[in-house]
PDB file of C-alpha atoms in Angstrom:
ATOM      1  CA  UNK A   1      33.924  99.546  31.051  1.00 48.00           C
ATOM      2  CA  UNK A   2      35.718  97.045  33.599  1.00 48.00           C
ATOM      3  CA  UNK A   3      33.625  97.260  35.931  1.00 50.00           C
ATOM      4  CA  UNK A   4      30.892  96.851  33.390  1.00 45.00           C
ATOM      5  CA  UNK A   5      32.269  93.691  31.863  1.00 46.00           C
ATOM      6  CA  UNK A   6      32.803  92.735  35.501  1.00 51.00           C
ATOM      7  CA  UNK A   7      29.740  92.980  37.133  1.00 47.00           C
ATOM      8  CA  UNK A   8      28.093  91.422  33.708  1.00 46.00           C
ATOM      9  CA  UNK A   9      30.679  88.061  34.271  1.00 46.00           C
ATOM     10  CA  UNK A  10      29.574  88.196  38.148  1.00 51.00           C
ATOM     11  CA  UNK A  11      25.562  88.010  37.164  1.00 49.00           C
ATOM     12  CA  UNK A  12      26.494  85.175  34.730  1.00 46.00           C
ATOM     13  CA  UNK A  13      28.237  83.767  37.394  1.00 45.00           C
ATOM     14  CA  UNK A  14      25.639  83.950  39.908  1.00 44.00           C
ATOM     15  CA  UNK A  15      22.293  83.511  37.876  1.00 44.00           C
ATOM     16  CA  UNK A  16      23.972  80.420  35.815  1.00 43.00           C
ATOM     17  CA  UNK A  17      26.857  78.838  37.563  1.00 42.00           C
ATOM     18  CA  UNK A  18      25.023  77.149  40.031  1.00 39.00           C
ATOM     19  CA  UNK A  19      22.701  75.240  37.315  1.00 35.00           C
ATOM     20  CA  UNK A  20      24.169  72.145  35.944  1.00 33.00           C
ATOM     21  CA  UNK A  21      22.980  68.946  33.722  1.00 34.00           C
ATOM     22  CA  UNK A  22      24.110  66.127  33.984  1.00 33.00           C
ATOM     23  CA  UNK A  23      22.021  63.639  32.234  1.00 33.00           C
ATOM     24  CA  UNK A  24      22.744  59.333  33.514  1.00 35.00           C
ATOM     25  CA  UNK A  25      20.900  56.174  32.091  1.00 35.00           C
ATOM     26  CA  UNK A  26      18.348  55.182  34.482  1.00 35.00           C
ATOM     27  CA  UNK A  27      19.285  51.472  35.790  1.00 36.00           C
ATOM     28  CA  UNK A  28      16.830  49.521  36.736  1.00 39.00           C
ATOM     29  CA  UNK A  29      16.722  47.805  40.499  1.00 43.00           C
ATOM     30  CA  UNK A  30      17.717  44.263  40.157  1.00 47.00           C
ATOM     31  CA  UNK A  31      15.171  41.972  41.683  1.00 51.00           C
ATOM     32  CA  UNK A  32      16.295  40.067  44.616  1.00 57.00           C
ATOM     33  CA  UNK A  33      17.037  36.580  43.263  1.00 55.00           C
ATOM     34  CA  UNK A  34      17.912  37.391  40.222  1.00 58.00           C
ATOM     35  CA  UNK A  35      20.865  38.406  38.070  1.00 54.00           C
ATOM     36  CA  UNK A  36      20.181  41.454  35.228  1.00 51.00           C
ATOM     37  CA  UNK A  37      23.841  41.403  33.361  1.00 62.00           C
ATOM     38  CA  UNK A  38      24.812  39.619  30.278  1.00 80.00           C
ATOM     39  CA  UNK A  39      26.911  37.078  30.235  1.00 88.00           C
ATOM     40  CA  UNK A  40      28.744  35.431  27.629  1.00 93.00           C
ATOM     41  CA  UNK A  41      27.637  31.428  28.599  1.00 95.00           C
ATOM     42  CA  UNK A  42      24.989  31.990  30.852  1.00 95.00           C
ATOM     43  CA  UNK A  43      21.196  33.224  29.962  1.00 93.00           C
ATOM     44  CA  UNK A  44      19.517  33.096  33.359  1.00 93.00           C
ATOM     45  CA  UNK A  45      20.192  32.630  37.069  1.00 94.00           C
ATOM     46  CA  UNK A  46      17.756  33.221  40.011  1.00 94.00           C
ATOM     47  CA  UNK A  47      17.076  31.285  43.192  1.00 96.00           C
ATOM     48  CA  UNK A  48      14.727  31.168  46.159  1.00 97.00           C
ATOM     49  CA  UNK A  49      14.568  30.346  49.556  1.00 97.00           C
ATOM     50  CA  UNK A  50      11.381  29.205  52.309  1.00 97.00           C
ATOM     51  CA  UNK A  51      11.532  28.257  55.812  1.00 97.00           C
ATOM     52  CA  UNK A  52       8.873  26.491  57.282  1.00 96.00           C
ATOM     53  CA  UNK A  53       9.413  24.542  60.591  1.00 96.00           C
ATOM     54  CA  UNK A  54      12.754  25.867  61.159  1.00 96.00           C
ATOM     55  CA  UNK A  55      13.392  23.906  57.774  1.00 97.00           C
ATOM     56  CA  UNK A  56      15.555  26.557  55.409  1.00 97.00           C
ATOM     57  CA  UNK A  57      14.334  24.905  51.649  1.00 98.00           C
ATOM     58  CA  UNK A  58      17.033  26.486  48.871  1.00 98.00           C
ATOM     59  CA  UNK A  59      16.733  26.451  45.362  1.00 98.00           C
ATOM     60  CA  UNK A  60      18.733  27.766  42.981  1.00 97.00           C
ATOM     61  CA  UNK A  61      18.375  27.750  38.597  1.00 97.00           C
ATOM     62  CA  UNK A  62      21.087  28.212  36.333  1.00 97.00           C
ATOM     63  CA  UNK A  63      20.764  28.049  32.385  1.00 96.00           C
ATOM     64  CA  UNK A  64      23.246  28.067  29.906  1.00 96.00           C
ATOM     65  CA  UNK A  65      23.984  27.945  26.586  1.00 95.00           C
ATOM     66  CA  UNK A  66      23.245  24.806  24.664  1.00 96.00           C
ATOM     67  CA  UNK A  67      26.139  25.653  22.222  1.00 96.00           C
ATOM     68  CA  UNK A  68      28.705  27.164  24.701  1.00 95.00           C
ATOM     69  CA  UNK A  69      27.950  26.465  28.294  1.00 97.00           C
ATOM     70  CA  UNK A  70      30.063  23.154  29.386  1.00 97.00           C
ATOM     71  CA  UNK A  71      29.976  22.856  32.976  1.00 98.00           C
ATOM     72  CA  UNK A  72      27.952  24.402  35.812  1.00 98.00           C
ATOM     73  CA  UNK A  73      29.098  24.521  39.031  1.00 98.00           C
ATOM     74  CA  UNK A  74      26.806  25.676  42.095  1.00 98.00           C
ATOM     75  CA  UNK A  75      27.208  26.617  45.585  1.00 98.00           C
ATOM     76  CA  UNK A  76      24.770  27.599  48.059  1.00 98.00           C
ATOM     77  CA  UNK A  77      25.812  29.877  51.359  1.00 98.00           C
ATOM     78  CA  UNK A  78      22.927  29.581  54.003  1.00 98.00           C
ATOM     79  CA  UNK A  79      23.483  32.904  55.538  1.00 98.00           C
ATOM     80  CA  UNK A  80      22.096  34.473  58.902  1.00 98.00           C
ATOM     81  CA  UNK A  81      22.263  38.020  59.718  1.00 97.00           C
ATOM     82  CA  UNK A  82      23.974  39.282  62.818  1.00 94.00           C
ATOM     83  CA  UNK A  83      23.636  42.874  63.467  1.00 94.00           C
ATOM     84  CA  UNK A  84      24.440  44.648  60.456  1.00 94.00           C
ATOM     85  CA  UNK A  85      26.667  41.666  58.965  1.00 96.00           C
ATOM     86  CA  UNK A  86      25.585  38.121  57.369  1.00 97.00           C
ATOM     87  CA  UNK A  87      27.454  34.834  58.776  1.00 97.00           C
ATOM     88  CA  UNK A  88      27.878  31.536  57.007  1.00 97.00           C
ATOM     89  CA  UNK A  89      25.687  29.208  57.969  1.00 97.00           C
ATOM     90  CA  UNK A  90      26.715  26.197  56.065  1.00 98.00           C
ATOM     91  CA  UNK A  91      27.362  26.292  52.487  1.00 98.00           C
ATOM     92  CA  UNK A  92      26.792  22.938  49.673  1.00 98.00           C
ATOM     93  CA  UNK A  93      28.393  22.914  46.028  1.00 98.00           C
ATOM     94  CA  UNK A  94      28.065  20.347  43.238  1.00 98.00           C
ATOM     95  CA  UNK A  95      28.771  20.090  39.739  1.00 98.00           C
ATOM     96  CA  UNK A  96      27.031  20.196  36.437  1.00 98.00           C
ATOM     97  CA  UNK A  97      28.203  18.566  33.405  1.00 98.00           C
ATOM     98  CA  UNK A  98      25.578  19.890  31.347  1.00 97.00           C
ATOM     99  CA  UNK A  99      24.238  23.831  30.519  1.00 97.00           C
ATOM    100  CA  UNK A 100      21.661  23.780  32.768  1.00 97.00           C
ATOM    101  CA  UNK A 101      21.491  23.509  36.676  1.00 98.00           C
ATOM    102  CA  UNK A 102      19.090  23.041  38.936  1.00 98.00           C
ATOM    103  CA  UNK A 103      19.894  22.625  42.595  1.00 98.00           C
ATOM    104  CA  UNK A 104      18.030  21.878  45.549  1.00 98.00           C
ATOM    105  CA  UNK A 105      19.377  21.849  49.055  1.00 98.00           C
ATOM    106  CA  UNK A 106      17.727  22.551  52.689  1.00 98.00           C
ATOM    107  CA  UNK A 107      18.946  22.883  56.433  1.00 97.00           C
ATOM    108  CA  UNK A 108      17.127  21.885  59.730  1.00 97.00           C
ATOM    109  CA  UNK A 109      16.775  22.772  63.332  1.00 97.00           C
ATOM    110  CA  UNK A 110      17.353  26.825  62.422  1.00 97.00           C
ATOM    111  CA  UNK A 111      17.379  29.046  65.182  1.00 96.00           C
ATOM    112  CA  UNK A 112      15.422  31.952  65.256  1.00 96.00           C
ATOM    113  CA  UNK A 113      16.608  34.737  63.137  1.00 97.00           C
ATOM    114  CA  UNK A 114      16.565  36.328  59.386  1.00 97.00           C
ATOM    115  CA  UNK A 115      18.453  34.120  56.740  1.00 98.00           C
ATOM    116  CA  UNK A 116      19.220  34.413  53.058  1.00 97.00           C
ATOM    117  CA  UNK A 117      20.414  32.493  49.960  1.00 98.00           C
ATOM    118  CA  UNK A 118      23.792  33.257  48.589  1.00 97.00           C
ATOM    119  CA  UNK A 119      24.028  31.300  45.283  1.00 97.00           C
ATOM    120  CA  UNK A 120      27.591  31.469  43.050  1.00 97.00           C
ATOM    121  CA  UNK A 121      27.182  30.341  39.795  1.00 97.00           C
ATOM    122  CA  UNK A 122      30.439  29.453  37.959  1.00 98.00           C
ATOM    123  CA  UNK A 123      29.621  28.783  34.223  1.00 97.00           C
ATOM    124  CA  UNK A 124      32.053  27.150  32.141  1.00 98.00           C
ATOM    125  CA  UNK A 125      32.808  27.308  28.505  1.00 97.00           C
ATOM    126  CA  UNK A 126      35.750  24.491  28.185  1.00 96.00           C
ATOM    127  CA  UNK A 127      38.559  26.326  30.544  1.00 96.00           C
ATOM    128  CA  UNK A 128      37.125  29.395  30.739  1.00 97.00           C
ATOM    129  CA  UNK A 129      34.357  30.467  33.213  1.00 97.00           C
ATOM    130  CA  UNK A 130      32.034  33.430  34.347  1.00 96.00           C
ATOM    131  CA  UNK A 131      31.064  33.682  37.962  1.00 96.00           C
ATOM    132  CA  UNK A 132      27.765  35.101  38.733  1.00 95.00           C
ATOM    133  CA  UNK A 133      26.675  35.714  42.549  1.00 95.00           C
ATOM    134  CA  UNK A 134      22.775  36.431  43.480  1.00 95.00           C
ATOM    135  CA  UNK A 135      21.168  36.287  46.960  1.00 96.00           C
ATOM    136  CA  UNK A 136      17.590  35.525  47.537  1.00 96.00           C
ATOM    137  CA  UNK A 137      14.713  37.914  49.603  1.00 96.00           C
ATOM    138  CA  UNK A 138      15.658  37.848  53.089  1.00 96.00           C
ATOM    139  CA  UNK A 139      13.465  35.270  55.381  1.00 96.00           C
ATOM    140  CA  UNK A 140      12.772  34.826  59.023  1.00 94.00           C
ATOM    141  CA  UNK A 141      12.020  32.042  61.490  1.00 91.00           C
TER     142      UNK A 141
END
């Protein structure tokens, strides 16, 4: 009978052990550019960058709240990839007293190379503040 209820355990063992479920949301890829969170005084932030003539031209949205968000402020990171790493190219940051942002910036004489936006969004609700950080598609020149 024990070796019975033994060799019984070992097929159930065997046949079944090896099979498990495990069932996970399925997340959704963020696009490049843009943020897919939720934030408590911020509805959207995405950005974009083109380089034409060596010319990097950055862009970056950010929209608040009308009856929360206080302040935005911005900052743009220009940065260039080297080997498997990105370096700071040169980085700009201003400040919105409103709920909505929109901020332009751009960089000359580029050297050849792949480059991307970094854009930090710090929203602002009085004191308190979210910080939201997106990078654009990767570009070359």
């Amino acid at each position: 009978m024990k070796k019975l209820l033994a060799l019984l355990v070992s097929s159930i063992m065997v046949c079944g052990g090896g099979i498990s479920v495990c069932a996970e949301p399925q997340l959704s890829t963020p696009i490049e550019g843009e943020f897919t969170e939720y934030y408590k005084y911020t509805s959207k932030v995405y950005n974009s960058m083109t380089i034409s003539n060596k010319t990097a031209s950055c862009k970056s949205t950010v929209m608040g709240f009308s009856d929360k968000t206080t302040k935005v402020v911005v900052t743009h990171t220009l940065e260039k990839k080297s080997g498997k790493w990105w370096s700071n190219v040169t980085s700009w940051t201003k400040t919105f007293n409103t709920y909505t942002a929109i901020y332009t910036t751009s960089k000359s004489s580029l050297s050849s190379g792949t480059y991307r936006l970094k854009t930090i969004a710090k929203v602002y609700n009085g004191s308190a503040y979210e910080t939201i950080t997106i990078y654009s598609k990767t570009v070359s020149c």
